[in-house]
Coordinates of C-alpha atoms in Angstrom, one line a residue:
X10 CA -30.0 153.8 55.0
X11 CA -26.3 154.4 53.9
X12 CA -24.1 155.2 57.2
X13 CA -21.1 156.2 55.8
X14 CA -20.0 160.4 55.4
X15 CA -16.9 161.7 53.5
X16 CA -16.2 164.6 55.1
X17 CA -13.3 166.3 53.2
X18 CA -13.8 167.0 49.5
X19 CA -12.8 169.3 47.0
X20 CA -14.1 170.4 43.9
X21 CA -13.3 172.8 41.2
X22 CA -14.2 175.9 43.1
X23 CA -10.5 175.8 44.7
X24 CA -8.2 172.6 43.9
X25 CA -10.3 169.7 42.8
X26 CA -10.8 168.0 39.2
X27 CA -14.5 167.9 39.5
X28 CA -17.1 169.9 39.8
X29 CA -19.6 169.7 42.6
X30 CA -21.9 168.1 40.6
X31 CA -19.8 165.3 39.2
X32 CA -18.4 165.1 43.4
X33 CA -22.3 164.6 44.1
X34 CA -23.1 161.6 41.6
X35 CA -19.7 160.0 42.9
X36 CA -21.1 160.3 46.6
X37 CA -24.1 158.3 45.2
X38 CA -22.5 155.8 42.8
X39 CA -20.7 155.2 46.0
X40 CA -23.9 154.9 48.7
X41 CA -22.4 157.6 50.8
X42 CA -25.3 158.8 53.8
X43 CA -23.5 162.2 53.4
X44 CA -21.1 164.6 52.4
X45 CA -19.1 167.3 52.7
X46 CA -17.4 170.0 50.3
X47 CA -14.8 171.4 51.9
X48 CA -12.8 173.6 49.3
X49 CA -9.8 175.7 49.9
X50 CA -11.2 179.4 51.5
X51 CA -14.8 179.1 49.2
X52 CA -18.6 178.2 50.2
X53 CA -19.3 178.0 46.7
X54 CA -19.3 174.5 46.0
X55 CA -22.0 174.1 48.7
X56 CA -24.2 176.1 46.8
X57 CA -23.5 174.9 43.2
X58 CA -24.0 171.0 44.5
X59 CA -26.8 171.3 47.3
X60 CA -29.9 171.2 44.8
X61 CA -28.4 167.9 43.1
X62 CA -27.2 166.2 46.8
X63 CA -31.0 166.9 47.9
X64 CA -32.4 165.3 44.7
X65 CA -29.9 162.8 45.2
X66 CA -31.0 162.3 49.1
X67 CA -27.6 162.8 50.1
X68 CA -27.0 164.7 53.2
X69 CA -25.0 167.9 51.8
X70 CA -22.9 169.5 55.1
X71 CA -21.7 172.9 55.0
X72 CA -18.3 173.2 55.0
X73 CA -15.0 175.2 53.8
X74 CA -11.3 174.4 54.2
X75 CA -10.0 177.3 56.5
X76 CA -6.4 178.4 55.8
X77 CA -4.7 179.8 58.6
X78 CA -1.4 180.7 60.1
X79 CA -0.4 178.6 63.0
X80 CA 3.0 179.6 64.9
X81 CA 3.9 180.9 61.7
X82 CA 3.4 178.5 59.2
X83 CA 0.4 177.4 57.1
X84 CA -2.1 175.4 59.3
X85 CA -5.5 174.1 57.8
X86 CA -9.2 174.2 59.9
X87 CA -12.2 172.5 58.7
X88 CA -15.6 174.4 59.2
X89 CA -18.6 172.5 59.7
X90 CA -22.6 172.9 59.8
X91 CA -21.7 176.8 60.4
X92 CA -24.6 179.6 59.5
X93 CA -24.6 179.9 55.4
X94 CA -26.3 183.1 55.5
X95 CA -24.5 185.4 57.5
X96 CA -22.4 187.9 56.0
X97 CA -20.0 188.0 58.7
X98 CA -18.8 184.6 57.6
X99 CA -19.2 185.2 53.7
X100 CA -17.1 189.1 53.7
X101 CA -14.3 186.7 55.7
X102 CA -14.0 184.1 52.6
X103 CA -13.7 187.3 50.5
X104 CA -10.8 188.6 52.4
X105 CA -9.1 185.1 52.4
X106 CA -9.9 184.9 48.6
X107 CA -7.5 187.9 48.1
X108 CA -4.9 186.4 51.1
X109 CA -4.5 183.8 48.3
X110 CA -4.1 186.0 45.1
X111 CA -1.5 187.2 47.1
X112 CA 0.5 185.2 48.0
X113 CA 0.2 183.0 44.3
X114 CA 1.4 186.6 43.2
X115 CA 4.7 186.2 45.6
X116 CA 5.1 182.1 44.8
X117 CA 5.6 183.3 40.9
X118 CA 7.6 185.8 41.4
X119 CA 9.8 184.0 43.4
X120 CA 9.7 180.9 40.4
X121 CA 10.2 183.5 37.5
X122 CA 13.3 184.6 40.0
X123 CA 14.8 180.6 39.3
X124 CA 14.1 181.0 35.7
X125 CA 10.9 179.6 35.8
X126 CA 8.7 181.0 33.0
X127 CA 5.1 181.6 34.5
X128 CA 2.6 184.3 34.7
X129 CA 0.1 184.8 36.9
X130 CA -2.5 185.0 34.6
X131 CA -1.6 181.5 33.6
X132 CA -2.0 180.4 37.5
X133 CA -5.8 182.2 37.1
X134 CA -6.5 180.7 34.0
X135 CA -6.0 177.3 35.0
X136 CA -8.3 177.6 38.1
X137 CA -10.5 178.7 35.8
X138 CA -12.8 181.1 38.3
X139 CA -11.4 178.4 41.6
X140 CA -9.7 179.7 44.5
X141 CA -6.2 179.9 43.1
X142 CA -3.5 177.1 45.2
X143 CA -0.2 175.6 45.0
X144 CA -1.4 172.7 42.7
X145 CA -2.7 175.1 40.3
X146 CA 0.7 175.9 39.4
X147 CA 1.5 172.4 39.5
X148 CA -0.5 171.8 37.3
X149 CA 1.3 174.3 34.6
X150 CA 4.8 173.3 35.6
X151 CA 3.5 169.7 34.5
X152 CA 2.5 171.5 31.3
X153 CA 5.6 172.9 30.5
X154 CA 8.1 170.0 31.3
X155 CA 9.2 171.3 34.3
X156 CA 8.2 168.8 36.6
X157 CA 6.4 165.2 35.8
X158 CA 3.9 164.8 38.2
X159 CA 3.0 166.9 41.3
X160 CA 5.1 165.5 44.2
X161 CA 8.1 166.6 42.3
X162 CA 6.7 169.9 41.7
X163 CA 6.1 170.5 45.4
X164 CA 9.6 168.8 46.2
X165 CA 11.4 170.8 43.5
X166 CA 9.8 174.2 43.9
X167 CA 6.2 174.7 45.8
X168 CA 7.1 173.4 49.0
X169 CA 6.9 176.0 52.1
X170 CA 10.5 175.4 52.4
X171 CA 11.7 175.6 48.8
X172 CA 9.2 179.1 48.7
X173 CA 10.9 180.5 51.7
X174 CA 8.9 183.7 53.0
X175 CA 5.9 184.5 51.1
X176 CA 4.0 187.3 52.7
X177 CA 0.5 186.2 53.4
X178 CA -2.2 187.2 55.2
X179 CA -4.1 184.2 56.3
X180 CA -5.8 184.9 59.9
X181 CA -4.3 183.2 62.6
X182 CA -5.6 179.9 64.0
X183 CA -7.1 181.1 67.1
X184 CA -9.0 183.8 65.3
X185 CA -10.2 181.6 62.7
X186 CA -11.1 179.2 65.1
X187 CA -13.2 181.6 67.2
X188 CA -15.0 183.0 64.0
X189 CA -16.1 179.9 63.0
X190 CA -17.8 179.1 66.7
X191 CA -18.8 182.7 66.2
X192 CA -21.4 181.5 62.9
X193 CA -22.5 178.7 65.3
X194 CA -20.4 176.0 63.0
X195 CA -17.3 173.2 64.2
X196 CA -13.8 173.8 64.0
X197 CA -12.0 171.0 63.5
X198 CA -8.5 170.6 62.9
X199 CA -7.7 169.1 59.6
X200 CA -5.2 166.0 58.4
X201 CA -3.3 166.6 62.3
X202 CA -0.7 163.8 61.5
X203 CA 0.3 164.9 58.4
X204 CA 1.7 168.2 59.6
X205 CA 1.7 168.5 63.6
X206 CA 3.2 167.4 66.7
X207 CA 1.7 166.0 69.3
X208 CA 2.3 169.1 71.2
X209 CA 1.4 171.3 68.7
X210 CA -1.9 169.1 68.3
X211 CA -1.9 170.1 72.2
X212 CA -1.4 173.7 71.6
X213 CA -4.9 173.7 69.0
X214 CA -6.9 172.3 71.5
X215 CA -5.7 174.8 74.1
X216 CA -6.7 177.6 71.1
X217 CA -10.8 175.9 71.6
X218 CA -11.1 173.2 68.1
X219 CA -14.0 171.3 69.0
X220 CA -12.5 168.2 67.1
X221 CA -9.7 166.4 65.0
X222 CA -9.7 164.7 61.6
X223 CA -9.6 161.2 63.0
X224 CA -9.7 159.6 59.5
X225 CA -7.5 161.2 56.8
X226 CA -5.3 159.1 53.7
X227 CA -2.4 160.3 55.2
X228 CA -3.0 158.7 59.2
X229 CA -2.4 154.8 58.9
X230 CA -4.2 152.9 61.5
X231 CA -1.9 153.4 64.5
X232 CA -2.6 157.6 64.3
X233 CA -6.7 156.8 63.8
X234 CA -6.3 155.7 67.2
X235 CA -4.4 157.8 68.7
X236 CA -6.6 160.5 67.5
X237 CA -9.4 158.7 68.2
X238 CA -8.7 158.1 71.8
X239 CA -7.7 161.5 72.7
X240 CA -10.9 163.0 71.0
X241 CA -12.4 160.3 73.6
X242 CA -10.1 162.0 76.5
X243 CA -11.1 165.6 75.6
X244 CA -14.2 165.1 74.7
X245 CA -13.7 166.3 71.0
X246 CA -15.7 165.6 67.9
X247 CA -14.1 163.0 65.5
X248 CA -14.2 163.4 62.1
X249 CA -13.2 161.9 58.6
X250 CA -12.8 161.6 54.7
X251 CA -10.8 160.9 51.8
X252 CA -9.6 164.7 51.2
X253 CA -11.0 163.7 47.6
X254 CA -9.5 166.2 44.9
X255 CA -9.8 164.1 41.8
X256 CA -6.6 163.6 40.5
X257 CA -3.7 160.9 41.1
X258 CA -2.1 163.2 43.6
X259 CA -0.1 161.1 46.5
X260 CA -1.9 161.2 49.7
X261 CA -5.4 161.6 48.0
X262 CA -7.8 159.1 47.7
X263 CA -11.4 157.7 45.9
X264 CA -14.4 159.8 47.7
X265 CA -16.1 157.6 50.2
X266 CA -12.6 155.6 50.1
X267 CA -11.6 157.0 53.9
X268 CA -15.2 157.6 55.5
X269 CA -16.7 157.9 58.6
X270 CA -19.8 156.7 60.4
X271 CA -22.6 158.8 60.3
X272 CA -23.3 159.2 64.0
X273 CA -20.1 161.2 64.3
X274 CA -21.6 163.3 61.9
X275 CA -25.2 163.5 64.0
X276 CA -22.6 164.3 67.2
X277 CA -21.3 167.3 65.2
X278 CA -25.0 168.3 64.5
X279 CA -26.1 168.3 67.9
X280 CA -23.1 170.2 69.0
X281 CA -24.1 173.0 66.5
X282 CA -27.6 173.6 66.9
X283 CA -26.8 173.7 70.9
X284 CA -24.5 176.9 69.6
X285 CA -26.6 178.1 67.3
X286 CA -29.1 178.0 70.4
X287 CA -26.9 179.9 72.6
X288 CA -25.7 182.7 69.5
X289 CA -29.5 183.3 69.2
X290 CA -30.0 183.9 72.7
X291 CA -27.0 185.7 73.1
X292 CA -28.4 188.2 70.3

């Protein structure tokens, strides 16, 4: 029985190349136990790829890519094995879907402001029905010769600092946080050594994240212990995966590439049904 989970993939339905099908037969081609989709602000991935990961016998996870505002800049929490049904949860996506059609609106203004010629409907185009995100404008400054490949786009123009102040709308950590333990799922806070301090990592266990991406492309083997011992200290979950979005993007690697054992996943599962438990006898 495969005991290897990839818990951080994208698909088309935000950022990613492939679609949660094509995600599903590359989790089997690559004997994964299970999976998660975890696009940008969207559930819908889950859906489209959960008949074809159950045919497949791949355990398919629930799970979205939270993005939230965290002392004022972007911050990113992963939501795990949280209620799919509840509307609470689904009318929340819906407001973070229109967070990020604004603030694509305010990153094109501010490139057709440098003489950049781009139109929002472009942006929409290209994600083609997806969450709209940063590399989806990449992606069209590639087209159009402004940049060659996506680090320099970010570099050159789509970087928080090159964007300057945006207005956005994202929630803020601690709410997010609470409103995911509110549908009975795991927060966990995502790639922590590619953006955070240690005493900002601090500050997000202090706001209640029940665990840290452990395992990420971006944490070489000194920071997968660090991380892994103070999950051990505060008795957090751990968790992993290859933050798969199909292209050649630095940072980004092969699904099932950067994995993690399975009983870390059965540790997040036992954690949820306990609060599940506890919502249900709350209500």
């Amino acid at each position: 029985m495969p005991q290897k989970a990839d818990l951080h993939i994208h698909t088309i339905c935000s950022d990613g190349h492939l679609s949660p099908e094509e995600v599903i037969k590359l989790a089997e081609m690559k004997n994964l136990g299970a999976v998660s989709i975890t696009d940008h602000d969207t559930f819908e991935g889950y859906k489209i790829a959960k008949p074809f990961a159950d045919e497949a016998g791949i355990e398919l996870i629930p799970g979205v890519e939270v993005t939230t505002l965290f002392n004022g800049k972007e911050a990113h929490i992963l939501a795990y094995y949280f209620e799919t049904e509840t509307n609470y949860f689904g009318d929340f996506l819906k407001s973070q879907k229109s967070s990020r059609q604004t603030r694509i609106k305010g990153i094109v203004k501010t490139l057709n402001s440098k003489r950049i010629d781009i139109s929002y409907d472009e942006v929409w185009a290209e994600a083609d029905g997806g969450n709209l995100g940063r590399p989806h404008i990449a992606k069209i400054l590639i087209e159009k010769g402004y940049v060659s490949n996506f680090n320099e786009a970010f570099q050159l123009y789509l970087s928080n600092e090159k964007l300057g102040d945006i207005k956005n709308s994202y929630p803020d950590s601690e709410k997010a946080i609470q409103m995911i333990k509110n549908v009975g799922g795991a927060a966990i806070l995502a790639h922590p050594g590619k953006l955070y301090s240690e005493q900002e990592i601090e500050e997000f266990i202090e706001l209640g994240v029940d665990g840290l991406e452990c395992i990420h492309p971006s944490h070489n083997y000194r920071k997968q212990a660090f991380y892994s011992k103070l999950c051990d200290q505060r008795s957090l979950l751990k968790t992993g995966g290859s933050d798969y979005h199909g292209g050649i993007e630095a940072g980004h690697s092969n699904v099932g590439i950067v994995a993690i054992a399975k009983k870390n996943v059965e540790s997040m599962k036992r954690m949820t049904d306990q609060r599940k438990q506890t919502i249900l006898v709350k209500e």
